XYZ file of C-alpha atoms in Angstrom:
643
model
C 37.489 -17.231 1.423
C 33.525 -18.136 1.341
C 32.690 -14.399 0.723
C 34.598 -13.528 -1.516
C 33.908 -16.277 -3.524
C 29.849 -14.897 -3.093
C 30.584 -11.633 -4.617
C 32.380 -13.021 -7.764
C 29.181 -15.197 -8.374
C 26.760 -12.529 -7.811
C 27.241 -12.450 -12.159
C 27.392 -16.198 -12.825
C 24.322 -17.007 -15.143
C 24.153 -13.199 -16.288
C 26.035 -14.388 -19.316
C 29.410 -15.731 -20.440
C 32.277 -14.701 -19.296
C 30.438 -11.952 -17.100
C 33.118 -12.967 -13.553
C 35.619 -11.458 -15.063
C 33.920 -7.958 -16.125
C 32.179 -7.648 -12.729
C 36.030 -7.859 -11.243
C 36.530 -4.824 -13.449
C 36.439 -1.268 -11.811
C 33.842 0.470 -13.237
C 31.640 -1.810 -14.682
C 28.361 -2.546 -13.813
C 28.226 -6.341 -12.475
C 24.369 -6.301 -12.979
C 23.914 -5.514 -16.498
C 28.092 -5.556 -17.466
C 28.070 -1.901 -19.081
C 30.118 0.824 -17.558
C 28.776 3.247 -15.116
C 26.941 6.405 -15.605
C 27.846 9.645 -14.414
C 25.280 10.036 -12.860
C 26.008 6.690 -10.569
C 28.473 8.467 -8.929
C 26.392 11.353 -8.563
C 24.410 8.972 -6.536
C 27.019 7.516 -4.875
C 28.303 10.115 -3.316
C 24.730 10.978 -1.246
C 24.432 7.356 -0.766
C 27.878 7.179 1.050
C 26.580 9.694 3.203
C 23.689 7.506 4.502
C 23.852 6.321 8.238
C 22.948 2.954 6.554
C 25.960 2.886 4.302
C 28.655 2.777 7.705
C 27.327 -0.082 8.845
C 27.375 -2.156 5.593
C 29.867 -4.116 6.257
C 28.546 -5.049 9.781
C 25.041 -5.939 8.482
C 26.686 -8.401 5.279
C 28.263 -10.098 7.708
C 25.159 -10.625 10.502
C 22.847 -11.687 7.282
C 26.070 -14.204 5.913
C 25.981 -15.355 9.536
C 21.789 -16.049 10.282
C 18.836 -16.543 8.251
C 17.167 -14.107 9.768
C 18.079 -10.670 10.691
C 16.319 -7.309 12.630
C 17.502 -4.222 11.749
C 15.623 -0.879 12.871
C 16.179 1.835 10.930
C 15.753 5.627 12.018
C 14.005 8.072 9.727
C 16.217 9.273 7.633
C 18.884 6.257 7.817
C 18.453 4.923 4.194
C 17.291 1.129 5.015
C 14.465 0.930 2.581
C 16.740 1.909 -0.493
C 19.770 0.332 0.479
C 19.588 -2.490 2.473
C 17.887 -4.506 -1.290
C 21.516 -2.819 -2.810
C 23.303 -4.300 -0.328
C 22.379 -7.857 -0.369
C 22.438 -7.879 -4.279
C 25.887 -6.350 -4.280
C 26.865 -9.533 -1.396
C 25.525 -12.513 -4.310
C 22.514 -13.512 -3.071
C 21.325 -12.926 -7.115
C 22.968 -16.387 -7.421
C 23.077 -19.724 -5.168
C 24.767 -22.575 -6.457
C 24.906 -21.932 -9.857
C 20.711 -20.419 -10.140
C 19.209 -17.537 -10.472
C 17.426 -16.032 -7.586
C 15.608 -13.121 -6.764
C 15.296 -10.464 -3.568
C 12.041 -9.462 -2.847
C 11.192 -5.894 -0.370
C 7.333 -5.739 0.517
C 5.923 -2.520 1.545
C 2.556 -2.231 2.517
C 1.585 0.429 -0.007
C 1.437 0.904 -3.428
C 3.135 3.509 -3.958
C 6.055 3.143 -1.902
C 6.726 -0.091 -3.853
C 6.469 2.208 -7.507
C 8.718 4.554 -5.954
C 11.238 3.329 -3.972
C 11.880 0.480 -7.055
C 12.197 3.381 -9.069
C 14.418 5.387 -6.967
C 16.856 1.904 -6.601
C 16.937 1.432 -10.485
C 18.716 4.998 -10.811
C 20.913 4.194 -7.933
C 22.024 0.790 -9.212
C 22.714 2.336 -13.039
C 20.096 -0.127 -13.670
C 16.927 -0.074 -16.143
C 13.302 -0.011 -13.990
C 10.951 -3.361 -15.516
C 14.647 -5.142 -15.795
C 17.461 -5.689 -13.065
C 14.872 -3.961 -10.784
C 11.421 -4.244 -10.540
C 7.860 -3.681 -9.323
C 5.047 -6.048 -8.227
C 1.741 -4.287 -7.638
C -2.070 -5.052 -8.031
C -2.971 -4.474 -11.891
C 0.086 -4.086 -12.163
C 4.318 -6.190 -12.968
C 6.890 -4.484 -14.109
C 9.174 -7.590 -13.614
C 10.984 -9.181 -16.326
C 13.443 -12.419 -17.371
C 16.218 -10.432 -15.628
C 15.008 -8.845 -13.031
C 16.732 -9.320 -9.227
C 15.434 -6.969 -6.957
C 11.830 -7.008 -6.922
C 10.058 -4.616 -4.401
C 5.846 -5.789 -4.258
C 2.941 -4.704 -1.449
C 2.993 -7.452 1.141
C -0.717 -8.372 -0.278
C 1.080 -9.554 -3.521
C 4.030 -12.217 -1.895
C 1.193 -13.514 0.411
C -0.503 -14.073 -2.986
C 2.237 -15.774 -4.352
C 3.212 -18.291 -1.940
C -0.122 -20.233 -2.489
C 0.753 -20.948 -6.128
C 4.918 -21.332 -4.512
C 4.626 -22.705 -1.005
C 8.698 -22.567 -0.385
C 8.954 -18.983 -2.602
C 11.546 -21.003 -4.141
C 12.398 -17.751 -6.599
C 13.695 -16.002 -3.737
C 17.026 -16.378 -1.731
C 16.108 -13.380 0.553
C 12.681 -12.031 1.892
C 13.087 -8.222 2.508
C 10.503 -6.920 4.799
C 10.120 -3.840 5.375
C 7.703 -1.286 7.448
C 7.410 -3.909 9.599
C 5.925 -2.332 12.564
C 2.452 -1.611 10.610
C 1.353 -4.750 11.344
C -0.714 -5.402 8.527
C -3.056 -8.402 7.797
C -0.716 -9.854 5.126
C 2.785 -8.617 7.192
C 1.595 -10.834 10.493
C -0.177 -13.794 7.945
C 3.543 -13.633 6.384
C 5.606 -14.182 9.670
C 4.152 -16.923 10.350
C 4.560 -18.168 6.705
C 8.092 -17.036 6.131
C 8.778 -18.766 9.658
C 7.881 -21.758 8.727
C 9.297 -21.694 5.200
C 12.813 -20.941 6.686
C 12.538 -24.493 8.789
C 12.088 -26.521 5.010
C 14.604 -23.898 3.316
C 17.965 -23.669 5.395
C 19.536 -21.278 2.487
C 16.436 -18.768 2.645
C 17.345 -15.534 3.784
C 15.000 -12.825 5.869
C 15.233 -10.221 7.118
C 12.700 -7.546 9.167
C 12.965 -3.720 8.828
C 11.322 -1.307 10.420
C 11.582 2.260 11.422
C 9.826 1.646 15.060
C 10.064 -1.290 16.520
C 8.859 -3.261 19.727
C 12.944 -5.158 18.955
C 12.884 -7.523 22.113
C 8.424 -8.766 20.825
C 10.281 -9.588 17.148
C 13.567 -10.732 18.185
C 11.742 -13.526 20.726
C 9.064 -14.179 18.057
C 12.241 -14.811 15.693
C 14.222 -17.275 18.254
C 16.735 -14.639 19.556
C 17.323 -13.500 16.076
C 19.996 -10.275 15.846
C 19.413 -7.142 16.002
C 20.858 -4.553 14.477
C 20.354 -0.820 15.036
C 21.061 2.363 12.573
C 20.507 6.200 13.813
C 18.582 8.128 11.186
C 19.635 11.102 9.795
C 17.371 13.555 11.195
C 17.854 17.103 12.242
C 15.843 19.056 15.414
C 12.201 19.324 15.642
C 10.321 21.349 17.464
C 7.564 20.261 18.650
C 3.985 22.482 18.997
C 0.522 21.636 20.550
C -2.269 23.560 21.224
C -3.525 25.035 24.575
C -6.894 23.680 24.012
C -8.583 20.746 21.973
C -9.758 21.912 18.787
C -13.329 21.390 18.273
C -12.754 21.275 14.191
C -9.646 20.241 13.596
C -10.397 20.336 9.511
C -10.304 24.286 9.974
C -7.655 24.188 12.312
C -5.253 22.453 10.096
C -6.433 24.512 7.302
C -5.872 27.573 9.131
C -2.604 26.335 10.247
C -1.247 25.226 6.489
C -2.249 28.959 5.877
C -0.147 30.949 8.845
C 2.881 28.658 7.808
C 2.878 29.965 4.515
C 1.815 33.602 5.269
C 4.556 33.700 8.486
C 7.102 30.804 8.446
C 10.131 30.602 6.563
C 10.552 28.873 3.151
C 9.991 24.553 2.951
C 7.885 22.244 1.883
C 4.441 21.765 4.581
C 2.741 18.142 4.953
C -0.521 17.595 6.390
C -1.931 14.681 8.101
C -5.434 13.596 7.897
C -7.826 10.841 7.460
C -9.258 10.362 3.988
C -10.051 11.419 0.142
C -13.298 13.267 0.926
C -10.948 15.254 4.009
C -7.983 15.517 1.434
C -9.782 16.817 -1.750
C -11.800 19.381 0.853
C -8.869 20.306 2.177
C -6.543 20.915 -0.773
C -8.966 22.473 -2.394
C -9.741 25.556 0.657
C -6.049 25.767 0.601
C -5.771 26.338 -2.745
C -8.882 29.368 -2.445
C -7.576 30.745 0.649
C -3.790 30.900 -0.681
C -5.340 32.775 -3.905
C -6.974 35.459 -2.706
C -4.486 36.640 -0.591
C -2.229 39.428 -2.900
C 0.525 36.741 -4.323
C 3.386 40.389 -3.952
C 3.262 39.489 -0.075
C 2.974 35.807 -0.503
C 4.478 33.299 -2.363
C 3.232 30.510 -4.993
C 2.058 27.439 -3.693
C 1.251 23.989 -5.191
C -0.865 21.509 -3.405
C -1.098 18.277 -3.689
C -3.544 15.294 -2.516
C -2.364 11.879 -1.339
C -3.879 9.361 -0.684
C -4.076 5.410 -1.099
C -7.414 5.348 -4.596
C -4.944 8.209 -6.215
C -3.790 7.169 -9.682
C -0.246 6.696 -9.479
C 0.780 9.509 -12.334
C -1.087 11.811 -9.609
C 0.433 10.175 -6.482
C 4.205 10.878 -8.336
C 3.597 14.559 -7.993
C 3.998 14.889 -4.616
C 8.356 14.305 -5.522
C 8.130 17.186 -7.833
C 9.821 20.294 -6.803
C 8.521 23.597 -5.745
C 6.949 26.108 -7.368
C 10.077 28.978 -8.188
C 8.831 32.304 -6.577
C 8.412 35.166 -8.850
C 10.976 37.748 -9.324
C 11.654 39.346 -6.099
C 9.109 38.066 -4.264
C 9.049 35.031 -1.578
C 9.743 32.001 -2.725
C 7.480 28.966 -3.444
C 6.167 26.246 -1.536
C 4.778 23.331 -1.966
C 2.166 21.568 0.316
C 1.477 18.103 0.265
C -2.293 17.068 1.771
C -1.766 12.389 2.731
C -3.392 9.614 4.478
C -0.329 7.978 6.536
C 0.948 6.969 3.234
C 3.775 9.699 4.273
C 4.037 8.576 7.738
C 7.050 5.963 7.460
C 5.985 4.086 3.427
C 7.455 7.352 1.654
C 10.017 9.806 2.060
C 9.719 13.329 0.854
C 12.207 16.275 0.139
C 12.091 19.141 1.525
C 9.381 18.592 4.046
C 9.867 21.822 6.771
C 6.873 21.909 8.345
C 4.694 19.062 9.557
C 0.939 19.544 11.078
C -0.326 16.922 12.992
C -3.781 16.474 13.945
C -3.963 13.475 15.861
C -5.907 11.153 13.267
C -5.855 8.207 10.912
C -8.657 5.827 9.905
C -8.332 2.436 11.058
C -10.611 -1.083 10.200
C -12.284 -2.673 13.190
C -14.392 -5.459 13.261
C -17.124 -6.853 15.337
C -16.853 -10.158 14.697
C -20.647 -10.854 16.917
C -22.345 -8.766 14.043
C -20.103 -9.528 11.482
C -19.213 -5.919 9.804
C -16.368 -4.424 9.489
C -15.832 -0.316 8.805
C -12.757 2.333 8.668
C -13.430 4.665 11.742
C -11.243 7.630 12.815
C -9.266 7.002 15.493
C -6.743 9.075 17.045
C -3.180 7.946 16.750
C -0.648 6.097 18.464
C 2.385 8.147 19.913
C 4.723 6.121 17.534
C 2.300 7.343 14.847
C 2.440 11.131 15.984
C 6.592 10.521 16.790
C 7.094 9.308 12.761
C 4.955 11.857 11.782
C 7.010 14.405 13.304
C 9.549 13.540 12.120
C 8.835 13.440 8.181
C 9.924 17.335 9.283
C 13.894 16.757 10.060
C 14.482 14.879 6.497
C 16.653 18.071 5.183
C 16.925 20.914 8.056
C 15.653 22.198 11.388
C 11.854 21.537 11.234
C 8.720 21.894 13.853
C 5.311 19.820 13.517
C 2.140 21.764 15.072
C 0.364 19.194 16.783
C -3.588 19.961 17.170
C -3.806 17.965 20.520
C -3.129 18.973 24.076
C 0.504 17.915 25.262
C -2.002 16.247 28.397
C -4.046 14.302 25.847
C -0.166 13.131 23.928
C 0.878 11.399 26.994
C -2.366 10.492 28.409
C -4.707 9.495 25.438
C -2.865 7.465 23.255
C -1.887 4.452 23.452
C 1.924 3.212 22.531
C 1.375 1.478 19.117
C -1.024 0.968 17.170
C -3.031 -2.655 17.872
C -1.904 -4.844 15.052
C -4.636 -5.395 12.006
C -5.273 -8.828 12.377
C -7.007 -8.001 15.798
C -9.281 -5.643 14.887
C -9.690 -7.261 10.574
C -12.407 -9.659 9.629
C -10.806 -12.912 9.219
C -12.526 -14.689 6.280
C -9.979 -13.973 3.285
C -6.619 -14.800 5.166
C -8.779 -17.847 6.688
C -9.282 -19.007 3.355
C -5.614 -17.933 1.683
C -3.446 -20.787 4.998
C -6.672 -23.255 3.904
C -5.768 -22.670 0.757
C -1.412 -23.078 1.501
C -2.561 -26.408 3.468
C -2.704 -24.959 7.086
C -5.016 -26.733 8.424
C -4.791 -26.135 12.705
C -5.271 -22.283 12.389
C -5.253 -22.526 16.423
C -1.692 -23.217 16.490
C -1.091 -21.586 13.343
C 2.083 -19.046 14.960
C 0.996 -15.938 15.190
C 2.794 -13.095 16.466
C -0.509 -12.209 17.879
C -2.871 -14.371 17.749
C -6.699 -13.123 16.913
C -9.344 -13.683 19.171
C -10.981 -17.163 18.589
C -14.309 -15.534 18.270
C -12.571 -13.894 15.349
C -11.285 -17.142 13.973
C -14.401 -18.961 14.332
C -16.704 -15.996 13.111
C -14.550 -16.579 10.072
C -14.775 -20.479 9.615
C -18.915 -20.184 10.350
C -18.589 -17.386 7.101
C -16.560 -20.305 5.060
C -18.531 -22.888 6.092
C -21.481 -21.244 5.070
C -20.672 -20.221 1.705
C -19.847 -23.865 0.953
C -15.950 -23.033 1.436
C -14.974 -24.949 3.623
C -16.903 -28.668 4.928
C -18.332 -29.447 8.247
C -14.628 -31.022 9.235
C -13.042 -27.299 9.149
C -11.413 -29.108 5.396
C -10.934 -27.053 1.919
C -13.912 -27.973 -0.829
C -13.123 -28.157 -4.434
C -15.881 -24.747 -4.410
C -13.506 -23.077 -1.785
C -10.341 -24.172 -3.859
C -11.590 -22.156 -6.454
C -12.920 -19.249 -3.927
C -9.238 -18.387 -3.094
C -7.339 -18.131 -6.475
C -9.450 -14.794 -6.799
C -8.382 -11.760 -4.777
C -11.921 -10.845 -3.525
C -13.772 -11.306 -0.489
C -14.561 -14.659 0.766
C -18.452 -13.483 0.058
C -17.756 -11.934 -3.650
C -15.333 -14.807 -4.868
C -18.976 -17.427 -3.921
C -20.920 -15.098 -6.427
C -18.492 -15.389 -8.796
C -18.171 -19.275 -8.209
C -22.117 -19.135 -8.285
C -23.097 -17.035 -11.085
C -23.178 -19.368 -13.840
C -25.932 -21.129 -12.401
C -27.870 -17.793 -12.711
C -26.410 -17.526 -15.940
C -24.782 -14.004 -15.488
C -20.888 -14.612 -14.856
C -20.505 -11.165 -16.649
C -22.455 -9.340 -15.037
C -21.214 -10.755 -11.199
C -17.815 -10.420 -13.043
C -18.683 -6.471 -12.631
C -20.160 -6.207 -9.805
C -17.730 -7.329 -8.159
C -15.448 -5.674 -9.419
C -17.157 -2.195 -8.688
C -17.880 -3.690 -4.537
C -13.669 -4.500 -4.352
C -12.558 -0.981 -5.195
C -13.556 2.502 -3.297
C -16.676 3.860 -3.881
C -17.742 4.833 -7.265
C -19.464 7.500 -6.509
C -17.826 10.386 -6.122
C -18.479 13.439 -7.241
C -14.555 14.604 -9.086
C -12.963 18.104 -7.732
C -13.834 20.664 -9.640
C -10.763 20.884 -11.426
C -12.217 17.693 -13.530
C -15.037 18.780 -14.233
C -14.282 22.161 -15.647
C -16.488 24.589 -13.038
C -16.271 25.777 -9.447
C -20.161 25.549 -9.123
C -21.781 27.754 -6.332
C -24.058 27.847 -3.913
C -25.469 24.773 -3.308
C -23.163 22.931 -5.862
C -20.835 23.876 -3.568
C -21.488 20.597 -1.142
C -17.869 18.437 -1.064
C -19.776 15.498 -2.092
C -22.623 15.348 -5.057
C -23.515 13.358 -7.489
C -23.734 14.849 -11.054
C -27.283 15.320 -12.633
C -26.588 13.060 -15.397
C -25.514 10.168 -12.731
C -28.567 11.487 -10.232
C -31.216 10.303 -13.560
C -29.689 7.059 -14.239
C -28.751 5.518 -10.976
C -31.472 3.384 -9.391
C -32.902 3.577 -6.109
C -31.351 1.997 -3.330
C -32.927 -1.597 -3.183
C -31.203 -1.749 -6.356
C -27.993 -1.242 -5.164
C -26.330 -3.697 -7.226
C -27.855 -3.221 -10.261
C -26.914 0.578 -10.126
C -23.655 -0.414 -10.070
C -23.879 -1.924 -13.380
C -25.897 0.668 -15.012
C -22.430 2.808 -13.960
C -19.826 0.239 -15.320
C -21.913 -1.358 -18.554
C -21.364 2.001 -20.339
C -17.673 2.184 -19.662
C -15.841 -0.626 -22.793
C -14.281 -3.151 -21.207
C -10.645 -2.838 -22.336
C -8.050 -2.131 -20.755
C -6.496 1.034 -19.976
C -4.765 3.705 -22.564
C -2.353 4.500 -19.433
C -1.983 4.339 -15.768
C -4.230 6.646 -13.498
C -6.031 6.959 -17.163
C -9.643 7.146 -17.925
C -11.987 5.681 -19.355
C -14.121 6.912 -21.921
C -17.796 7.761 -21.019
C -16.326 7.619 -16.957
C -17.362 12.089 -16.840
C -20.858 10.747 -18.744
C -21.407 8.064 -15.964
C -20.403 10.093 -12.830
C -17.413 8.030 -12.296
C -14.187 10.701 -11.981
C -10.588 10.837 -13.470
C -9.057 7.723 -12.164
C -11.432 5.509 -10.978
C -10.432 3.500 -14.008
C -9.275 0.627 -11.250
C -13.232 -0.792 -11.344
C -12.138 -1.978 -14.535
C -8.791 -2.543 -14.205
C -10.800 -4.997 -11.202
C -12.660 -6.183 -14.132
C -9.979 -7.377 -16.098
C -8.058 -9.445 -13.505
C -11.409 -11.079 -12.455
C -12.136 -11.999 -15.619
C -8.623 -13.471 -16.726
C -8.534 -15.542 -13.449
C -11.526 -16.891 -14.605
C -10.169 -18.085 -18.380
C -6.460 -19.338 -16.898
C -8.709 -21.129 -14.581
C -9.054 -25.136 -15.766
C -12.757 -24.790 -14.716
C -12.580 -21.089 -16.740
C -14.944 -22.768 -19.553
C -17.505 -23.701 -16.974
C -17.346 -20.376 -14.394
C -17.377 -17.892 -17.619
C -21.094 -17.962 -18.940
C -21.661 -14.652 -21.323
C -24.830 -13.757 -21.068
C -24.722 -9.509 -21.967
C -28.544 -9.725 -22.062
C -29.664 -11.972 -19.226
C -33.175 -11.342 -17.663
C -33.657 -8.698 -14.766
C -34.639 -11.486 -12.567
C -30.408 -13.117 -13.185
C -28.776 -10.339 -11.090
C -32.372 -9.348 -9.089
C -31.902 -12.980 -7.647
C -28.941 -12.282 -5.980
C -30.172 -10.672 -2.115
C -29.928 -7.091 -1.212
C -29.390 -7.769 2.092
C -28.595 -10.888 4.743
C -30.398 -11.091 8.042
C -29.320 -14.007 10.864
C -32.067 -16.084 8.202
C -30.095 -15.628 5.349
C -26.379 -16.321 7.298
C -23.537 -14.169 7.575
C -24.005 -10.637 6.525
C -21.478 -9.310 3.735
C -18.396 -6.800 5.085
C -19.341 -3.104 3.738
C -17.444 -2.290 0.846
C -15.965 1.461 -0.152
C -16.785 2.390 3.521
C -13.533 5.084 3.800
C -10.160 5.464 2.601
C -7.558 2.411 3.154
C -4.048 4.007 3.241
């Protein structure tokens, strides 16, 4: 009876009289409009997903327990279906109050693509009943019921809403990735559950240390859903490859020439490798006899790629020439495509066995991205990408012996290998003072925590007792590293707030000094100009020397008008002349975000001092390096690709 009432309550509060309409067949309870034919077409496909068969069992489990753990293998449909099951069960309206369902994703592109798919399946408009929230973009409205967001966005939201009272259910997807934000959310939400018995938590993953998670969440029930995976044939190399990039490109070309039709997914470590591989693969295939091989489309995929370009990976493969071989789509990606995204049509996967991982050395206080071997769990996930729609093949560019003996079972959680300065500042802002006893699933090393506390004390964010100061409270409002946040707060003293905000925007986003691909600058270049990374002549003449690096960032950003982008992923006017490649408008968007936070803050008038023509000594007063006598050094920014 309770369950029946909950289903009827799903539409209460949408509009008057909605309960009776919700009970009518053929009427969408979320919009009160008849379902479209497209909804029924998609519904038939949804019913074929393995997770659909477990719908009733899952709903009963969520109704009966505050925390549920779901392990769904590749192809089970958990990412798109679980939020819908919960919405249909009535959790959008609790005791007459409208509540949302939040589903976190570790990456922005996943939050966007999944929300788009779910809105189609629910037959609603994206941005209305279903929305997403990522950095620089909030596609939600007052009617939003299901919200997909990055784990970092939900963590920042908790700073203003510690009990997450806007939500009835929190879904933490891809929990096995153990990102820094996800691990902090584990501890925070575990505490919130004690204060909010009405809040539900669902932890989902494709590969999960189930016993460990069950123990952490006080013996929460576990549900396993099989995947819809076709057989995947695994191939290993006989000997280790000396150059995995060249071996990967060679393998892609061989697949296109010799194998049956089917799309290809190649995993590489970062933007530079990916762009280089895309160019070489395209050139190699274009030089072949087009009558003997089919046409190809080669798409890059990495985190800093503009969203509009990221969505191209979902386009269909090109049609073959009449009477000739079929066309093929080739995607060259970071580990974004490992679990966060599902790309239909992939039949062949090439796995060199490497990824970039964040590593922090607390003794020298330096954080960097290093190319490291993947784990066996990651290798399994990569291979699973090939068996989504039909039997596939996975080419591992390492030996079977290396797989069995050299690769670790699971990737180490990010919290064990990261600088915790920002995390400690956020936890202090949330009122959590006893960091030693905070319920981390994997507690970080005491030395790492001590370094973070020392840094925040040095910056004035914490006093000698470890309590947050007024300056620290302001610093926590900004989505910046603590050193950069302190720069923003201290800038009025030097009368250079405008310039400091610009510099912080440049230092908080990927390296702007990247040569665009040939297709973006209208020429291929010859001879020495074929270097993989090079500054355009204009930029080379105007950029200052290394010792004036921070002022050089201003030189690049100043020609760009401080206005919002005309469209997502667009290029600001003047970017080409300054050496900024297309799609690097993220720097401007970040500046607008920080500037907006300044204006909204009660201390905004004091913090925002606009002096566009400030004396050079004001910006030059910033330290170019911080040695032992100056306190902890700033972390390295833009060191590589963060997937």
